[in-house]
PDB file of C-alpha atoms in Angstrom:
ATOM      1  CA  ASP A   1      87.254  82.261 106.608  1.00  0.00           C
ATOM      2  CA  THR A   2      89.651  83.773 104.067  1.00  0.00           C
ATOM      3  CA  ALA A   3      92.355  81.120 103.283  1.00  0.00           C
ATOM      4  CA  VAL A   4      95.137  83.851 102.050  1.00  0.00           C
ATOM      5  CA  SER A   5      94.655  87.598 103.205  1.00  0.00           C
ATOM      6  CA  GLN A   6      96.121  90.563 101.573  1.00  0.00           C
ATOM      7  CA  THR A   7      96.371  94.030 102.979  1.00  0.00           C
ATOM      8  CA  PRO A   8      95.518  96.965 101.924  1.00  0.00           C
ATOM      9  CA  LYS A   9      93.467  95.906  98.959  1.00  0.00           C
ATOM     10  CA  TYR A  10      94.366  99.194  97.079  1.00  0.00           C
ATOM     11  CA  LEU A  11      97.648 101.455  97.456  1.00  0.00           C
ATOM     12  CA  VAL A  12      98.076 104.903  95.825  1.00  0.00           C
ATOM     13  CA  THR A  13     101.390 106.311  96.614  1.00  0.00           C
ATOM     14  CA  GLN A  14     103.720 108.939  95.214  1.00  0.00           C
ATOM     15  CA  MET A  15     106.933 108.328  93.614  1.00  0.00           C
ATOM     16  CA  GLY A  16     109.953 107.732  95.978  1.00  0.00           C
ATOM     17  CA  ASN A  17     107.832 106.693  98.889  1.00  0.00           C
ATOM     18  CA  ASP A  18     108.266 103.254 100.641  1.00  0.00           C
ATOM     19  CA  LYS A  19     105.092 101.149 101.448  1.00  0.00           C
ATOM     20  CA  SER A  20     104.253  97.439 102.572  1.00  0.00           C
ATOM     21  CA  ILE A  21     101.733  94.811 101.950  1.00  0.00           C
ATOM     22  CA  LYS A  22     101.122  92.336 104.615  1.00  0.00           C
ATOM     23  CA  CYS A  23      99.945  88.896 103.782  1.00  0.00           C
ATOM     24  CA  GLU A  24      98.619  86.199 105.855  1.00  0.00           C
ATOM     25  CA  GLN A  25      97.608  82.587 105.263  1.00  0.00           C
ATOM     26  CA  ASN A  26      95.673  80.386 107.744  1.00  0.00           C
ATOM     27  CA  LEU A  27      95.955  77.067 105.784  1.00  0.00           C
ATOM     28  CA  GLY A  28      99.157  75.691 107.658  1.00  0.00           C
ATOM     29  CA  HIS A  29     101.034  75.611 104.480  1.00  0.00           C
ATOM     30  CA  ASP A  30     105.014  75.470 104.803  1.00  0.00           C
ATOM     31  CA  THR A  31     105.529  77.914 101.617  1.00  0.00           C
ATOM     32  CA  MET A  32     104.646  81.792 100.884  1.00  0.00           C
ATOM     33  CA  TYR A  33     104.959  83.547  97.726  1.00  0.00           C
ATOM     34  CA  TRP A  34     104.905  87.086  96.555  1.00  0.00           C
ATOM     35  CA  TYR A  35     103.679  87.544  92.362  1.00  0.00           C
ATOM     36  CA  LYS A  36     103.510  90.768  90.450  1.00  0.00           C
ATOM     37  CA  GLN A  37     100.959  91.088  87.416  1.00  0.00           C
ATOM     38  CA  ASP A  38     101.367  93.778  85.218  1.00  0.00           C
ATOM     39  CA  SER A  39      99.429  95.311  82.750  1.00  0.00           C
ATOM     40  CA  LYS A  40      99.684  92.759  80.294  1.00  0.00           C
ATOM     41  CA  LYS A  41      98.379  90.324  83.103  1.00  0.00           C
ATOM     42  CA  PHE A  42     101.625  88.000  82.849  1.00  0.00           C
ATOM     43  CA  LEU A  43     102.441  86.620  86.643  1.00  0.00           C
ATOM     44  CA  LYS A  44     105.884  86.525  87.590  1.00  0.00           C
ATOM     45  CA  ILE A  45     107.225  85.346  90.936  1.00  0.00           C
ATOM     46  CA  MET A  46     109.440  87.694  92.654  1.00  0.00           C
ATOM     47  CA  PHE A  47     109.835  85.786  95.919  1.00  0.00           C
ATOM     48  CA  SER A  48     109.276  82.225  97.673  1.00  0.00           C
ATOM     49  CA  TYR A  49     109.941  81.551 101.583  1.00  0.00           C
ATOM     50  CA  ASN A  50     109.762  77.864 102.634  1.00  0.00           C
ATOM     51  CA  ASN A  51     108.895  77.958 106.514  1.00  0.00           C
ATOM     52  CA  LYS A  52     110.458  81.279 106.931  1.00  0.00           C
ATOM     53  CA  GLU A  53     113.556  80.674 105.112  1.00  0.00           C
ATOM     54  CA  LEU A  54     114.036  82.445 101.829  1.00  0.00           C
ATOM     55  CA  ILE A  55     114.021  80.102  98.707  1.00  0.00           C
ATOM     56  CA  ILE A  56     113.323  81.750  95.686  1.00  0.00           C
ATOM     57  CA  ASN A  57     114.867  85.343  94.094  1.00  0.00           C
ATOM     58  CA  GLU A  58     113.772  86.026  90.783  1.00  0.00           C
ATOM     59  CA  THR A  59     116.085  89.251  90.313  1.00  0.00           C
ATOM     60  CA  VAL A  60     113.880  91.555  91.759  1.00  0.00           C
ATOM     61  CA  PRO A  61     115.332  94.898  92.700  1.00  0.00           C
ATOM     62  CA  ASN A  62     116.415  95.131  96.073  1.00  0.00           C
ATOM     63  CA  ARG A  63     114.079  97.886  96.542  1.00  0.00           C
ATOM     64  CA  PHE A  64     111.872  95.071  97.255  1.00  0.00           C
ATOM     65  CA  SER A  65     112.648  93.420 100.554  1.00  0.00           C
ATOM     66  CA  PRO A  66     110.299  90.190 101.690  1.00  0.00           C
ATOM     67  CA  LYS A  67     110.145  89.681 105.652  1.00  0.00           C
ATOM     68  CA  SER A  68     108.392  86.474 107.173  1.00  0.00           C
ATOM     69  CA  PRO A  69     107.719  86.896 110.897  1.00  0.00           C
ATOM     70  CA  ASP A  70     106.560  83.396 110.982  1.00  0.00           C
ATOM     71  CA  LYS A  71     105.584  80.541 108.401  1.00  0.00           C
ATOM     72  CA  ALA A  72     102.002  81.996 108.093  1.00  0.00           C
ATOM     73  CA  HIS A  73     103.079  85.616 107.493  1.00  0.00           C
ATOM     74  CA  LEU A  74     104.890  87.215 104.441  1.00  0.00           C
ATOM     75  CA  ASN A  75     105.149  90.677 104.099  1.00  0.00           C
ATOM     76  CA  LEU A  76     106.527  93.079 101.363  1.00  0.00           C
ATOM     77  CA  HIS A  77     108.167  96.106 101.908  1.00  0.00           C
ATOM     78  CA  ILE A  78     108.952  98.255  98.736  1.00  0.00           C
ATOM     79  CA  ASN A  79     111.592 101.209  99.011  1.00  0.00           C
ATOM     80  CA  SER A  80     111.726 104.523  96.664  1.00  0.00           C
ATOM     81  CA  LEU A  81     108.482 103.605  94.875  1.00  0.00           C
ATOM     82  CA  GLU A  82     108.963 104.118  90.822  1.00  0.00           C
ATOM     83  CA  LEU A  83     106.483 104.443  88.212  1.00  0.00           C
ATOM     84  CA  GLY A  84     106.812 100.921  87.236  1.00  0.00           C
ATOM     85  CA  ASP A  85     106.505  99.056  90.405  1.00  0.00           C
ATOM     86  CA  SER A  86     102.543  99.877  89.719  1.00  0.00           C
ATOM     87  CA  ALA A  87     100.980  96.463  89.276  1.00  0.00           C
ATOM     88  CA  VAL A  88      99.030  94.271  91.418  1.00  0.00           C
ATOM     89  CA  TYR A  89     100.733  92.374  93.519  1.00  0.00           C
ATOM     90  CA  PHE A  90      99.657  88.707  94.624  1.00  0.00           C
ATOM     91  CA  CYS A  91     100.612  86.539  97.561  1.00  0.00           C
ATOM     92  CA  ALA A  92     100.244  82.849  97.504  1.00  0.00           C
ATOM     93  CA  SER A  93     100.899  79.935  99.795  1.00  0.00           C
ATOM     94  CA  THR A  94     101.336  76.103  99.229  1.00  0.00           C
ATOM     95  CA  PRO A  95     101.642  73.099 101.415  1.00  0.00           C
ATOM     96  CA  GLY A  96     105.283  71.242 100.982  1.00  0.00           C
ATOM     97  CA  THR A  97     108.076  72.553  99.171  1.00  0.00           C
ATOM     98  CA  PRO A  98     107.478  75.084  96.104  1.00  0.00           C
ATOM     99  CA  GLY A  99     106.121  73.573  92.753  1.00  0.00           C
ATOM    100  CA  SER A 100     104.919  70.430  94.724  1.00  0.00           C
ATOM    101  CA  ARG A 101     101.137  71.513  95.095  1.00  0.00           C
ATOM    102  CA  GLU A 102      98.530  73.593  94.148  1.00  0.00           C
ATOM    103  CA  GLN A 103      99.018  77.317  95.030  1.00  0.00           C
ATOM    104  CA  PHE A 104      96.064  79.471  96.882  1.00  0.00           C
ATOM    105  CA  PHE A 105      96.233  82.942  95.913  1.00  0.00           C
ATOM    106  CA  GLY A 106      95.260  86.074  97.781  1.00  0.00           C
ATOM    107  CA  PRO A 107      92.730  88.466  96.639  1.00  0.00           C
ATOM    108  CA  GLY A 108      96.000  90.923  95.507  1.00  0.00           C
ATOM    109  CA  THR A 109      96.896  94.152  95.997  1.00  0.00           C
ATOM    110  CA  ARG A 110      96.693  96.963  93.466  1.00  0.00           C
ATOM    111  CA  LEU A 111      99.859  99.057  93.884  1.00  0.00           C
ATOM    112  CA  THR A 112      99.485 102.633  91.575  1.00  0.00           C
ATOM    113  CA  VAL A 113     102.600 105.028  92.017  1.00  0.00           C
ATOM    114  CA  LEU A 114     102.093 108.250  90.687  1.00  0.00           C
TER     115      LEU A 114
ATOM    116  CA  LYS B   1     114.524  76.923  77.250  1.00  0.00           C
ATOM    117  CA  ASN B   2     111.116  76.533  79.471  1.00  0.00           C
ATOM    118  CA  GLN B   3     108.459  77.803  77.869  1.00  0.00           C
ATOM    119  CA  VAL B   4     104.770  77.615  78.172  1.00  0.00           C
ATOM    120  CA  GLU B   5     102.366  78.979  75.432  1.00  0.00           C
ATOM    121  CA  GLN B   6      98.622  79.273  75.566  1.00  0.00           C
ATOM    122  CA  SER B   7      95.921  79.751  72.793  1.00  0.00           C
ATOM    123  CA  PRO B   8      93.970  81.324  71.901  1.00  0.00           C
ATOM    124  CA  GLN B   9      94.992  84.000  73.387  1.00  0.00           C
ATOM    125  CA  SER B  10      91.462  85.313  73.643  1.00  0.00           C
ATOM    126  CA  LEU B  11      88.117  83.826  72.823  1.00  0.00           C
ATOM    127  CA  ILE B  12      84.479  84.805  72.723  1.00  0.00           C
ATOM    128  CA  ILE B  13      81.913  82.139  72.785  1.00  0.00           C
ATOM    129  CA  LEU B  14      77.823  82.080  73.567  1.00  0.00           C
ATOM    130  CA  GLU B  15      77.103  81.033  76.533  1.00  0.00           C
ATOM    131  CA  GLY B  16      75.903  76.813  76.733  1.00  0.00           C
ATOM    132  CA  LYS B  17      78.536  76.090  74.146  1.00  0.00           C
ATOM    133  CA  ASN B  18      81.664  74.282  74.572  1.00  0.00           C
ATOM    134  CA  CYS B  19      85.137  75.320  74.211  1.00  0.00           C
ATOM    135  CA  THR B  20      88.895  74.101  74.304  1.00  0.00           C
ATOM    136  CA  LEU B  21      91.565  75.850  75.114  1.00  0.00           C
ATOM    137  CA  GLN B  22      95.488  74.911  74.376  1.00  0.00           C
ATOM    138  CA  CYS B  23      98.452  74.400  76.366  1.00  0.00           C
ATOM    139  CA  ASN B  24     102.140  73.689  74.873  1.00  0.00           C
ATOM    140  CA  TYR B  25     105.252  73.521  77.016  1.00  0.00           C
ATOM    141  CA  THR B  26     108.620  72.725  76.387  1.00  0.00           C
ATOM    142  CA  VAL B  27     109.646  72.632  80.298  1.00  0.00           C
ATOM    143  CA  SER B  28     112.384  69.630  81.279  1.00  0.00           C
ATOM    144  CA  PRO B  29     112.287  68.291  83.298  1.00  0.00           C
ATOM    145  CA  PHE B  30     108.767  67.943  83.779  1.00  0.00           C
ATOM    146  CA  SER B  31     106.859  67.662  87.683  1.00  0.00           C
ATOM    147  CA  ASN B  32     103.322  68.607  86.933  1.00  0.00           C
ATOM    148  CA  LEU B  33     100.929  70.861  85.027  1.00  0.00           C
ATOM    149  CA  ARG B  34      97.952  73.049  86.477  1.00  0.00           C
ATOM    150  CA  TRP B  35      95.133  75.245  84.569  1.00  0.00           C
ATOM    151  CA  TYR B  36      94.003  77.893  86.903  1.00  0.00           C
ATOM    152  CA  LYS B  37      90.854  80.442  86.257  1.00  0.00           C
ATOM    153  CA  GLN B  38      91.353  84.191  87.413  1.00  0.00           C
ATOM    154  CA  ASP B  39      88.301  86.214  87.363  1.00  0.00           C
ATOM    155  CA  THR B  40      88.963  90.110  86.768  1.00  0.00           C
ATOM    156  CA  GLY B  41      90.311  91.528  89.838  1.00  0.00           C
ATOM    157  CA  ARG B  42      90.805  88.054  91.938  1.00  0.00           C
ATOM    158  CA  GLY B  43      93.857  86.018  92.592  1.00  0.00           C
ATOM    159  CA  PRO B  44      94.144  82.929  90.374  1.00  0.00           C
ATOM    160  CA  VAL B  45      92.271  79.534  91.369  1.00  0.00           C
ATOM    161  CA  SER B  46      93.289  76.100  91.110  1.00  0.00           C
ATOM    162  CA  LEU B  47      91.376  73.990  88.469  1.00  0.00           C
ATOM    163  CA  THR B  48      93.365  70.971  87.882  1.00  0.00           C
ATOM    164  CA  ILE B  49      96.420  70.159  88.362  1.00  0.00           C
ATOM    165  CA  MET B  50      97.618  66.672  86.638  1.00  0.00           C
ATOM    166  CA  THR B  51     101.247  64.822  86.654  1.00  0.00           C
ATOM    167  CA  PHE B  52     103.243  62.779  84.482  1.00  0.00           C
ATOM    168  CA  SER B  53     101.013  59.702  84.347  1.00  0.00           C
ATOM    169  CA  GLU B  54      97.782  61.167  84.595  1.00  0.00           C
ATOM    170  CA  ASN B  55      96.183  61.761  80.904  1.00  0.00           C
ATOM    171  CA  THR B  56      92.455  63.153  81.838  1.00  0.00           C
ATOM    172  CA  LYS B  57      91.333  64.691  84.970  1.00  0.00           C
ATOM    173  CA  SER B  58      88.261  66.300  85.752  1.00  0.00           C
ATOM    174  CA  ASN B  59      86.613  69.245  87.764  1.00  0.00           C
ATOM    175  CA  GLY B  60      82.899  69.596  87.142  1.00  0.00           C
ATOM    176  CA  ARG B  61      82.558  71.142  83.629  1.00  0.00           C
ATOM    177  CA  TYR B  62      86.361  71.437  83.214  1.00  0.00           C
ATOM    178  CA  THR B  63      88.309  68.891  81.904  1.00  0.00           C
ATOM    179  CA  ALA B  64      92.031  69.066  81.705  1.00  0.00           C
ATOM    180  CA  THR B  65      93.836  66.622  79.174  1.00  0.00           C
ATOM    181  CA  LEU B  66      97.893  66.152  78.949  1.00  0.00           C
ATOM    182  CA  ASP B  67      99.660  64.272  76.585  1.00  0.00           C
ATOM    183  CA  ALA B  68     103.213  64.107  78.215  1.00  0.00           C
ATOM    184  CA  ASP B  69     104.673  62.376  74.824  1.00  0.00           C
ATOM    185  CA  THR B  70     104.028  65.946  72.688  1.00  0.00           C
ATOM    186  CA  LYS B  71     104.078  68.287  75.890  1.00  0.00           C
ATOM    187  CA  GLN B  72     100.301  69.408  74.890  1.00  0.00           C
ATOM    188  CA  SER B  73      97.410  69.797  77.431  1.00  0.00           C
ATOM    189  CA  SER B  74      93.910  70.930  76.673  1.00  0.00           C
ATOM    190  CA  LEU B  75      90.898  72.695  78.837  1.00  0.00           C
ATOM    191  CA  HIS B  76      87.536  71.210  77.456  1.00  0.00           C
ATOM    192  CA  ILE B  77      84.859  73.401  79.266  1.00  0.00           C
ATOM    193  CA  THR B  78      81.132  71.863  78.826  1.00  0.00           C
ATOM    194  CA  ALA B  79      77.923  73.802  78.481  1.00  0.00           C
ATOM    195  CA  SER B  80      79.484  77.280  79.430  1.00  0.00           C
ATOM    196  CA  GLN B  81      78.118  79.597  81.712  1.00  0.00           C
ATOM    197  CA  LEU B  82      78.278  83.293  82.008  1.00  0.00           C
ATOM    198  CA  SER B  83      80.247  82.755  85.116  1.00  0.00           C
ATOM    199  CA  ASP B  84      83.071  81.208  83.258  1.00  0.00           C
ATOM    200  CA  SER B  85      84.116  84.437  82.045  1.00  0.00           C
ATOM    201  CA  ALA B  86      87.659  84.867  83.198  1.00  0.00           C
ATOM    202  CA  SER B  87      91.359  84.300  82.399  1.00  0.00           C
ATOM    203  CA  TYR B  88      92.894  80.490  81.938  1.00  0.00           C
ATOM    204  CA  ILE B  89      96.010  79.768  82.938  1.00  0.00           C
ATOM    205  CA  CYS B  90      98.456  77.320  82.153  1.00  0.00           C
ATOM    206  CA  VAL B  91     101.458  76.580  84.590  1.00  0.00           C
ATOM    207  CA  VAL B  92     104.054  73.524  84.432  1.00  0.00           C
ATOM    208  CA  SER B  93     106.606  72.680  86.899  1.00  0.00           C
ATOM    209  CA  ALA B  94     109.791  71.664  86.313  1.00  0.00           C
ATOM    210  CA  GLN B  95     111.485  69.336  89.109  1.00  0.00           C
ATOM    211  CA  TYR B  96     115.157  69.936  89.440  1.00  0.00           C
ATOM    212  CA  ALA B  97     117.854  67.893  91.499  1.00  0.00           C
ATOM    213  CA  GLY B  98     117.411  68.099  95.448  1.00  0.00           C
ATOM    214  CA  ASN B  99     113.463  68.407  95.243  1.00  0.00           C
ATOM    215  CA  ASN B 100     113.623  71.802  93.721  1.00  0.00           C
ATOM    216  CA  ARG B 101     111.036  72.847  91.385  1.00  0.00           C
ATOM    217  CA  LYS B 102     109.920  75.765  89.518  1.00  0.00           C
ATOM    218  CA  LEU B 103     107.406  77.064  88.121  1.00  0.00           C
ATOM    219  CA  ILE B 104     106.581  78.274  84.404  1.00  0.00           C
ATOM    220  CA  TRP B 105     103.690  80.607  83.794  1.00  0.00           C
ATOM    221  CA  GLY B 106     101.743  80.572  80.867  1.00  0.00           C
ATOM    222  CA  LEU B 107     100.052  84.200  79.549  1.00  0.00           C
ATOM    223  CA  GLY B 108      96.929  82.799  79.767  1.00  0.00           C
ATOM    224  CA  THR B 109      94.111  82.752  77.528  1.00  0.00           C
ATOM    225  CA  SER B 110      91.160  85.351  78.324  1.00  0.00           C
ATOM    226  CA  LEU B 111      87.611  83.835  77.598  1.00  0.00           C
ATOM    227  CA  ALA B 112      84.264  85.802  77.424  1.00  0.00           C
ATOM    228  CA  VAL B 113      80.702  83.962  77.497  1.00  0.00           C
ATOM    229  CA  ASN B 114      78.388  86.289  76.447  1.00  0.00           C
ATOM    230  CA  PRO B 115      74.670  85.532  76.552  1.00  0.00           C
TER     231      PRO B 115
END
């Protein structure tokens, strides 16, 4: 069984469009994250939710809006996509509070904005 | 400023050889240090996590060391295999008041194991 799953795996879209990426974890973890990995392979945290509550927002443009309908899901909606949004987006989860335990990552969503 | 620096940036070794990757950090206050392995096209996978009091931790052919005094960690890979080809990322967790923690990610070392 996949522990942390993301859909879609690939997303190709035009500039200006709005798109969503979904994430689900079946590990019973309390905390979920979204990371962006750019072409330089640097993983940068975007958001963290603990029990559906936003606890980390790392100066991400407000075109990015996370939504956590329950603690097993954390979706990412992106408005007015820009070329610079092209990257691989990883969802992750961890038991307990952020930073206390190891994180489990999803397979990633490769977003290409044309 | 909290920083995690890894070296070398990239490394090529022959199958069966050992190698050591380095991680230096200036994160404070320190909570724990992790090493992740990221295969191409996949998400990172945790190898080890060490707290302040742990000097060494092994996971199969991977052995991580931590020197909290000098703020250095290393990841030693023994008898490398082709499947070890990946990026290895060092992550340090800083703990602040109120049980708040922040993760500081290194840029990773890209390891290629050749036959």
